[in-house]
Short mmCIF file of C-alpha atoms and ligand atoms in Angstrom, two decimals:
data_model
loop_
_atom_site.label_atom_id
_atom_site.label_comp_id
_atom_site.label_asym_id
_atom_site.label_seq_id
_atom_site.Cartn_x
_atom_site.Cartn_y
_atom_site.Cartn_z
CA MET A 19 -13.61 59.80 74.33
CA PHE A 20 -11.85 63.10 73.73
CA GLU A 21 -12.19 64.69 77.16
CA ASN A 22 -8.48 64.87 77.82
CA LYS A 23 -7.38 65.76 74.36
CA GLU A 24 -7.16 68.98 72.45
CA ARG A 25 -10.51 70.19 71.16
CA THR A 26 -10.74 72.48 68.17
CA SER A 27 -14.27 73.52 67.36
CA LEU A 28 -15.57 72.82 63.86
CA GLU A 29 -17.12 76.29 63.73
CA GLU A 30 -13.66 77.82 64.03
CA LEU A 31 -12.62 76.13 60.79
CA GLY A 32 -15.82 76.55 58.80
CA GLU A 33 -17.06 74.03 56.23
CA PHE A 34 -14.46 74.71 53.54
CA GLY A 35 -11.61 74.85 56.04
CA LEU A 36 -12.75 71.54 57.46
CA ILE A 37 -12.97 69.79 54.08
CA LYS A 38 -9.55 71.09 53.08
CA HIS A 39 -8.03 70.10 56.42
CA LEU A 40 -9.47 66.58 56.26
CA THR A 41 -8.71 65.82 52.64
CA ASP A 42 -5.36 67.55 52.11
CA ASN A 43 -3.38 64.33 52.58
CA PHE A 44 -5.33 62.35 50.02
CA LYS A 45 -3.67 62.06 46.62
CA LEU A 46 -5.16 60.66 43.43
CA ALA A 47 -3.48 57.51 42.15
CA HIS A 48 -5.80 56.18 39.45
CA GLU A 49 -5.71 57.18 35.82
CA SER A 50 -9.51 56.94 35.85
CA SER A 51 -9.69 59.80 38.41
CA VAL A 52 -9.70 62.76 36.01
CA LYS A 53 -10.87 65.25 38.63
CA GLY A 54 -11.27 64.66 42.37
CA ILE A 55 -12.16 67.05 45.18
CA GLY A 56 -12.54 70.73 44.38
CA ASP A 57 -15.14 71.20 41.69
CA ASP A 58 -18.90 70.74 41.54
CA ALA A 59 -18.49 67.11 40.52
CA ALA A 60 -15.68 64.63 40.18
CA VAL A 61 -14.83 63.40 36.67
CA LEU A 62 -13.98 59.75 36.00
CA ASP A 63 -12.99 57.96 32.81
CA PHE A 64 -13.23 54.17 32.69
CA LYS A 65 -12.70 53.97 28.94
CA ASP A 66 -14.10 50.66 27.67
CA LYS A 67 -14.99 49.28 31.14
CA GLN A 68 -18.36 49.32 32.86
CA ALA A 69 -18.62 51.45 36.00
CA LEU A 70 -19.77 49.93 39.30
CA ILE A 71 -21.30 52.15 41.98
CA SER A 72 -22.55 51.31 45.45
CA THR A 73 -23.61 53.39 48.48
CA ASP A 74 -24.04 52.70 52.17
CA LEU A 75 -25.53 54.94 54.83
CA LEU A 76 -24.38 54.46 58.43
CA LEU A 77 -26.31 56.04 61.29
CA GLU A 78 -25.12 56.36 64.86
CA GLY A 79 -27.29 54.26 67.16
CA VAL A 80 -28.56 52.15 64.27
CA HIS A 81 -25.39 50.86 62.60
CA PHE A 82 -22.73 51.73 65.12
CA ASP A 83 -22.37 52.56 68.80
CA LEU A 84 -19.70 55.14 69.63
CA SER A 85 -19.43 53.84 73.17
CA TYR A 86 -17.27 50.98 71.93
CA VAL A 87 -16.43 51.74 68.32
CA PRO A 88 -13.28 53.86 68.08
CA LEU A 89 -13.72 56.59 65.45
CA ILE A 90 -10.68 55.45 63.49
CA HIS A 91 -12.26 52.01 63.14
CA LEU A 92 -15.56 53.56 62.15
CA GLY A 93 -13.91 55.38 59.25
CA TYR A 94 -12.03 52.27 58.22
CA LYS A 95 -15.06 50.01 58.40
CA ALA A 96 -17.35 52.47 56.60
CA VAL A 97 -15.00 52.29 53.62
CA GLN A 98 -14.33 48.55 53.79
CA VAL A 99 -17.96 47.46 53.93
CA ASN A 100 -18.67 49.59 50.92
CA LEU A 101 -15.71 48.36 48.86
CA SER A 102 -16.95 44.87 49.63
CA ASP A 103 -19.97 45.54 47.38
CA ILE A 104 -17.73 46.36 44.43
CA TYR A 105 -15.69 43.20 45.01
CA ALA A 106 -18.96 41.24 45.17
CA MET A 107 -19.56 42.29 41.55
CA ASN A 108 -16.12 40.84 40.70
CA GLY A 109 -14.90 44.39 40.14
CA VAL A 110 -11.92 46.57 40.90
CA ALA A 111 -12.70 49.37 43.39
CA THR A 112 -10.97 52.64 42.53
CA GLN A 113 -12.71 55.65 44.10
CA ILE A 114 -14.92 56.63 47.02
CA THR A 115 -16.90 59.65 48.09
CA VAL A 116 -17.54 60.24 51.78
CA SER A 117 -20.43 62.25 53.17
CA LEU A 118 -20.57 63.26 56.79
CA GLY A 119 -23.28 64.60 59.06
CA VAL A 120 -21.57 65.66 62.25
CA SER A 121 -22.72 67.57 65.30
CA SER A 122 -20.96 70.89 65.83
CA LYS A 123 -20.25 69.60 69.35
CA PHE A 124 -17.84 67.11 67.82
CA PRO A 125 -14.31 68.49 67.99
CA LEU A 126 -12.14 68.57 64.91
CA GLU A 127 -9.89 65.97 66.53
CA ALA A 128 -12.77 63.47 66.49
CA VAL A 129 -13.50 64.01 62.79
CA GLU A 130 -9.77 63.68 62.12
CA GLU A 131 -9.86 60.23 63.69
CA ILE A 132 -12.61 59.15 61.29
CA TYR A 133 -10.55 60.42 58.37
CA LYS A 134 -7.45 58.61 59.64
CA GLY A 135 -9.45 55.39 59.35
CA ILE A 136 -10.69 56.38 55.89
CA GLU A 137 -7.12 57.13 54.85
CA LEU A 138 -5.85 53.79 56.14
CA ALA A 139 -8.50 51.95 54.15
CA CYS A 140 -7.80 54.02 51.02
CA ASN A 141 -4.06 53.42 51.23
CA LYS A 142 -4.40 49.74 51.91
CA PHE A 143 -6.84 49.11 49.05
CA ASN A 144 -5.51 51.72 46.62
CA ILE A 145 -8.59 53.91 46.55
CA ASP A 146 -8.87 57.60 45.57
CA LEU A 147 -11.08 59.85 47.71
CA ILE A 148 -12.73 62.03 45.07
CA GLY A 149 -15.42 63.95 46.92
CA GLY A 150 -18.27 63.97 49.35
CA ASP A 151 -20.46 66.31 51.30
CA THR A 152 -20.33 67.75 54.80
CA SER A 153 -23.17 68.97 56.95
CA THR A 154 -24.01 69.51 60.59
CA SER A 155 -26.24 66.90 62.16
CA ARG A 156 -28.54 67.33 65.13
CA GLN A 157 -29.21 63.62 65.51
CA GLY A 158 -25.92 61.87 65.96
CA LEU A 159 -23.17 61.06 63.54
CA VAL A 160 -23.99 60.07 59.96
CA ILE A 161 -21.51 58.65 57.45
CA SER A 162 -22.30 57.70 53.91
CA VAL A 163 -19.70 56.18 51.61
CA THR A 164 -20.13 55.63 47.89
CA SER A 165 -17.64 53.39 46.19
CA ILE A 166 -16.93 53.34 42.54
CA GLY A 167 -15.07 50.80 40.50
CA TYR A 168 -15.04 49.05 37.18
CA ALA A 169 -14.98 45.70 35.46
CA ALA A 170 -15.02 44.38 31.93
CA LYS A 171 -18.60 43.66 30.93
CA GLU A 172 -17.95 39.91 30.69
CA ASP A 173 -16.37 39.75 34.17
CA ILE A 174 -19.21 41.34 36.12
CA THR A 175 -20.83 38.76 38.39
CA TYR A 176 -24.49 39.20 39.27
CA ARG A 177 -26.57 37.46 41.91
CA ASN A 178 -28.78 35.82 39.32
CA GLY A 179 -26.38 33.55 37.43
CA ALA A 180 -26.29 30.40 39.59
CA GLN A 181 -27.05 27.17 37.69
CA GLU A 182 -28.14 23.76 38.90
CA GLY A 183 -25.12 21.68 39.89
CA ASP A 184 -22.91 24.71 40.62
CA LEU A 185 -20.86 24.57 43.81
CA LEU A 186 -21.52 27.14 46.53
CA CYS A 187 -18.32 28.58 47.99
CA VAL A 188 -17.54 31.07 50.73
CA SER A 189 -14.26 32.77 51.63
CA GLY A 190 -12.78 33.03 55.14
CA ASP A 191 -14.91 32.14 58.12
CA LEU A 192 -18.36 33.11 59.37
CA GLY A 193 -20.08 34.29 62.53
CA GLY A 194 -17.00 35.97 64.06
CA ALA A 195 -18.19 39.56 63.62
CA TYR A 196 -21.52 38.74 65.25
CA VAL A 197 -20.01 36.94 68.22
CA GLY A 198 -17.47 39.79 68.55
CA LEU A 199 -20.36 42.23 68.74
CA GLN A 200 -22.00 40.19 71.50
CA ILE A 201 -18.78 40.43 73.52
CA LEU A 202 -18.57 44.20 73.00
CA GLU A 203 -22.23 44.57 74.02
CA ARG A 204 -21.65 42.45 77.10
CA GLU A 205 -18.65 44.52 78.17
CA LYS A 206 -20.59 47.72 77.56
CA GLN A 207 -23.37 46.56 79.90
CA ILE A 208 -20.84 45.61 82.56
CA PHE A 209 -19.16 49.00 82.18
CA LEU A 210 -22.49 50.84 82.45
CA GLU A 211 -23.26 49.00 85.67
CA ASN A 212 -19.77 49.36 87.10
CA PRO A 213 -17.36 51.75 85.35
CA GLN A 214 -14.50 50.56 87.58
CA ILE A 215 -14.40 47.17 85.88
CA GLN A 216 -12.00 46.99 82.96
CA PRO A 217 -13.28 45.24 79.85
CA ASP A 218 -12.33 41.58 79.65
CA LEU A 219 -11.47 40.96 76.02
CA GLU A 220 -8.68 38.49 76.68
CA GLY A 221 -8.30 35.93 73.90
CA LYS A 222 -11.08 37.57 71.90
CA ASP A 223 -8.91 39.72 69.62
CA TYR A 224 -9.85 37.83 66.49
CA ILE A 225 -13.61 38.22 66.80
CA ILE A 226 -13.40 41.81 68.10
CA GLU A 227 -11.34 42.62 65.01
CA ARG A 228 -13.85 40.82 62.81
CA GLN A 229 -16.48 43.20 64.19
CA LEU A 230 -14.49 46.44 64.34
CA LYS A 231 -12.06 46.02 61.47
CA PRO A 232 -13.55 43.95 58.63
CA GLU A 233 -11.63 43.71 55.37
CA GLY A 234 -13.22 43.63 51.93
CA ARG A 235 -12.07 40.49 50.08
CA ARG A 236 -10.28 42.05 47.14
CA ASP A 237 -7.77 39.20 47.42
CA VAL A 238 -10.52 36.70 46.59
CA VAL A 239 -11.45 38.63 43.43
CA ASP A 240 -7.75 38.57 42.48
CA LEU A 241 -7.48 34.86 43.28
CA LEU A 242 -10.47 33.99 41.09
CA ALA A 243 -8.98 35.97 38.22
CA GLN A 244 -5.63 34.22 38.69
CA LEU A 245 -7.29 30.81 38.66
CA LYS A 246 -9.33 31.86 35.65
CA ILE A 247 -12.58 31.18 37.45
CA LYS A 248 -15.56 33.35 36.61
CA PRO A 249 -18.13 32.78 39.38
CA THR A 250 -21.63 32.21 38.05
CA ALA A 251 -23.09 34.32 40.87
CA MET A 252 -21.61 36.30 43.75
CA ILE A 253 -22.67 38.38 46.77
CA ASP A 254 -20.92 39.64 49.89
CA VAL A 255 -21.98 38.38 53.31
CA SER A 256 -23.29 41.49 55.05
CA ASP A 257 -26.61 40.33 56.51
CA GLY A 258 -25.74 36.70 57.21
CA LEU A 259 -25.02 33.63 55.14
CA ALA A 260 -28.63 32.36 55.05
CA SER A 261 -29.98 35.68 53.84
CA GLU A 262 -27.29 35.96 51.13
CA ILE A 263 -27.88 32.39 49.93
CA LEU A 264 -31.55 33.26 49.55
CA HIS A 265 -30.67 36.33 47.48
CA ILE A 266 -28.71 34.14 45.09
CA THR A 267 -31.31 31.37 44.90
CA ASN A 268 -34.26 33.77 44.57
CA GLN A 269 -32.61 35.85 41.88
CA SER A 270 -31.28 32.79 40.06
CA ASP A 271 -34.62 30.98 40.46
CA LYS A 272 -32.91 27.90 41.94
CA GLY A 273 -32.70 25.90 45.15
CA CYS A 274 -29.64 25.05 47.21
CA THR A 275 -28.39 22.51 49.73
CA ILE A 276 -25.64 23.32 52.21
CA TYR A 277 -23.99 21.13 54.83
CA GLU A 278 -23.60 22.26 58.42
CA ASP A 279 -20.28 20.44 58.81
CA LYS A 280 -18.82 22.40 55.90
CA LEU A 281 -19.50 25.84 57.39
CA PRO A 282 -16.19 27.59 58.15
CA ILE A 283 -16.23 28.71 61.78
CA ASP A 284 -13.08 29.90 63.56
CA PRO A 285 -12.33 28.14 66.90
CA VAL A 286 -12.51 31.47 68.80
CA THR A 287 -15.93 32.15 67.27
CA TYR A 288 -17.05 28.64 68.13
CA GLU A 289 -15.84 28.66 71.75
CA THR A 290 -17.09 32.17 72.46
CA ALA A 291 -20.52 31.45 71.00
CA ARG A 292 -20.75 28.42 73.29
CA GLU A 293 -19.63 30.50 76.28
CA LEU A 294 -22.42 32.96 75.54
CA GLY A 295 -24.99 30.20 75.16
CA LEU A 296 -25.28 30.72 71.40
CA ASP A 297 -25.32 28.07 68.69
CA PRO A 298 -22.20 28.64 66.54
CA THR A 299 -24.07 27.43 63.44
CA VAL A 300 -26.84 29.97 63.99
CA CYS A 301 -24.19 32.69 64.40
CA ALA A 302 -22.59 31.64 61.11
CA LEU A 303 -25.95 31.51 59.28
CA ASN A 304 -27.59 34.64 60.65
CA GLY A 305 -24.89 36.71 62.29
CA GLY A 306 -23.89 38.95 59.44
CA GLU A 307 -21.16 41.57 58.94
CA ASP A 308 -18.60 38.97 57.94
CA TYR A 309 -17.95 40.71 54.60
CA GLU A 310 -16.79 37.45 53.08
CA LEU A 311 -17.64 36.61 49.48
CA LEU A 312 -20.25 33.95 48.75
CA PHE A 313 -20.16 32.67 45.18
CA THR A 314 -21.12 29.81 42.92
CA ILE A 315 -18.77 28.10 40.46
CA LYS A 316 -19.22 25.50 37.76
CA GLN A 317 -18.30 21.97 38.82
CA THR A 318 -15.60 21.97 36.17
CA ASP A 319 -13.79 24.68 38.18
CA TYR A 320 -13.67 22.51 41.31
CA GLU A 321 -10.13 21.23 40.69
CA LYS A 322 -8.77 24.78 40.54
CA LEU A 323 -10.20 25.74 43.95
CA LYS A 324 -10.30 22.55 45.97
CA ASN A 325 -6.91 23.03 47.65
CA ASP A 326 -7.37 26.65 48.64
CA VAL A 327 -7.61 26.69 52.43
CA ASP A 328 -9.29 30.08 52.47
CA ILE A 329 -12.26 28.98 50.35
CA SER A 330 -14.85 26.52 51.66
CA ILE A 331 -17.23 24.63 49.44
CA ILE A 332 -20.35 24.50 51.56
CA GLY A 333 -22.98 23.09 49.23
CA HIS A 334 -24.45 23.09 45.76
CA ILE A 335 -27.23 24.64 43.70
CA THR A 336 -30.32 22.50 43.06
CA ASP A 337 -33.54 22.97 41.16
CA LYS A 338 -36.00 25.46 42.60
CA ASN A 339 -38.47 22.83 43.81
CA SER A 340 -35.87 21.24 46.08
CA GLY A 341 -35.91 24.37 48.24
CA VAL A 342 -33.10 25.99 50.20
CA LYS A 343 -31.86 23.57 52.82
CA MET A 344 -29.15 22.78 55.29
CA ILE A 345 -28.24 19.20 56.20
CA SER A 346 -27.24 19.27 59.87
CA LYS A 347 -24.34 17.34 61.42
CA SER A 348 -26.87 14.77 62.58
CA ASP A 349 -28.34 14.51 59.08
CA VAL A 350 -31.51 16.45 59.81
CA VAL A 351 -32.81 18.64 56.97
CA HIS A 352 -33.54 22.26 57.92
CA GLU A 353 -35.13 24.81 55.67
CA LEU A 354 -33.00 27.99 55.55
CA LYS A 355 -34.77 31.23 56.35
CA ALA A 356 -33.41 34.72 55.95
CA GLN A 357 -33.82 35.45 59.63
CA GLY A 358 -34.60 33.44 62.69
CA TRP A 359 -33.31 30.09 61.54
CA ASN A 360 -34.22 28.07 64.56
CA ALA A 361 -31.76 25.49 65.81
CA PHE A 362 -34.31 24.03 68.19
CA LYS A 363 -37.09 23.51 65.70
CA ASN A 364 -37.52 20.44 63.52
P1 ADP Q 413 -20.98 71.79 46.85
O1 ADP Q 413 -21.35 73.11 47.44
O2 ADP Q 413 -20.87 71.79 45.35
O3 ADP Q 413 -21.74 70.64 47.42
P2 ADP Q 413 -18.92 71.41 48.74
O4 ADP Q 413 -18.48 72.73 49.23
O5 ADP Q 413 -19.85 70.64 49.56
O6 ADP Q 413 -19.45 71.57 47.28
O7 ADP Q 413 -17.64 70.52 48.50
C1 ADP Q 413 -16.46 71.04 47.92
C2 ADP Q 413 -15.61 69.90 47.46
O8 ADP Q 413 -15.23 69.11 48.57
C3 ADP Q 413 -16.33 68.97 46.50
O9 ADP Q 413 -15.37 68.49 45.57
C4 ADP Q 413 -16.80 67.85 47.40
O10 ADP Q 413 -16.92 66.64 46.69
C5 ADP Q 413 -15.69 67.78 48.43
N1 ADP Q 413 -16.15 67.34 49.76
C6 ADP Q 413 -17.11 67.89 50.53
N2 ADP Q 413 -17.25 67.23 51.70
C7 ADP Q 413 -16.35 66.22 51.67
C8 ADP Q 413 -16.01 65.17 52.57
N3 ADP Q 413 -16.61 65.01 53.76
N4 ADP Q 413 -15.03 64.32 52.21
C9 ADP Q 413 -14.43 64.45 51.02
N5 ADP Q 413 -14.69 65.39 50.13
C10 ADP Q 413 -15.64 66.30 50.44
MG1 MG Q 414 -21.69 69.96 49.29
#
């Protein structure tokens, strides 16, 4: 990826030189950031709020493939997917730490690209970079992001608060990131077999972006606050809708019924899934990496949300014995499973 560009070796800079070089542009904006980079630990002060902390570990070859993920997107996505966990608690994200394991064969210019993505995400979502760790890696690139935020105790939304009769809502649309990934994988295979062929991504921008450039739904947290809706339970959609629904129902000790015809699926996702011989509903249920927010609200809050085009009401919470089900478009009842929901069974 960097063959034709300038290459500065990381060894030339040394660890401290590298950290300084990468983090020099980052300024602290939050009052809660008492001390950022430069001491043995950062110091934060959230006063009367509760602190929220979440970590993700991303490994090359397991969570990302550098043959089609540009490094700038990798940095951006690593931050976004992590902020998404703070938003899923109904919190405000304020700081991150970033830890890197990077091969000394990586040029500085490559690590700079990752940090450009991190910086973009920090600027866009008003996040302070307050620390991290840097090490050489012999086994591919490793990135770990920890995000930190806060919320008033009474605003924090757990997975276990869903009540019978609550409405199940999801933001945005589902399945796009997964179908986007299938397109990227397909083009990679074609490229490996014949490097002369240019990738054919025409008309697929939306789903490629869903895969490479997801956005944490801070706007949904803001919207709920504006509408004075406190969700009874909330989770972000990282592993797939079905799996996240099961987290909510298991932890809340409830059942749930959703309706296939209510699932929000973008037309590009739908058409592309069909082209690839995939069932769009299965992609929406099991695809994952959508980073939308899935939440339950009391029925009395329905009026406040019903006209919002970005929020879909896809079902409702039932008693535990009713199970976790989807009613298909042809009125067939399917049991939802975390993985391997089978469109052809039943
Ligand atoms: P220590 O020896 O105490 O682990 P380091 O030399 O690793 O300290 O880090 C020095 C400072 O730089 C610390 O404030 C640390 O949080 C920060 N830092 C280290 N690596 C990174 C990184 N990849 N991104 C952002 N900050 C970093
Ligand atoms: Mg260190």
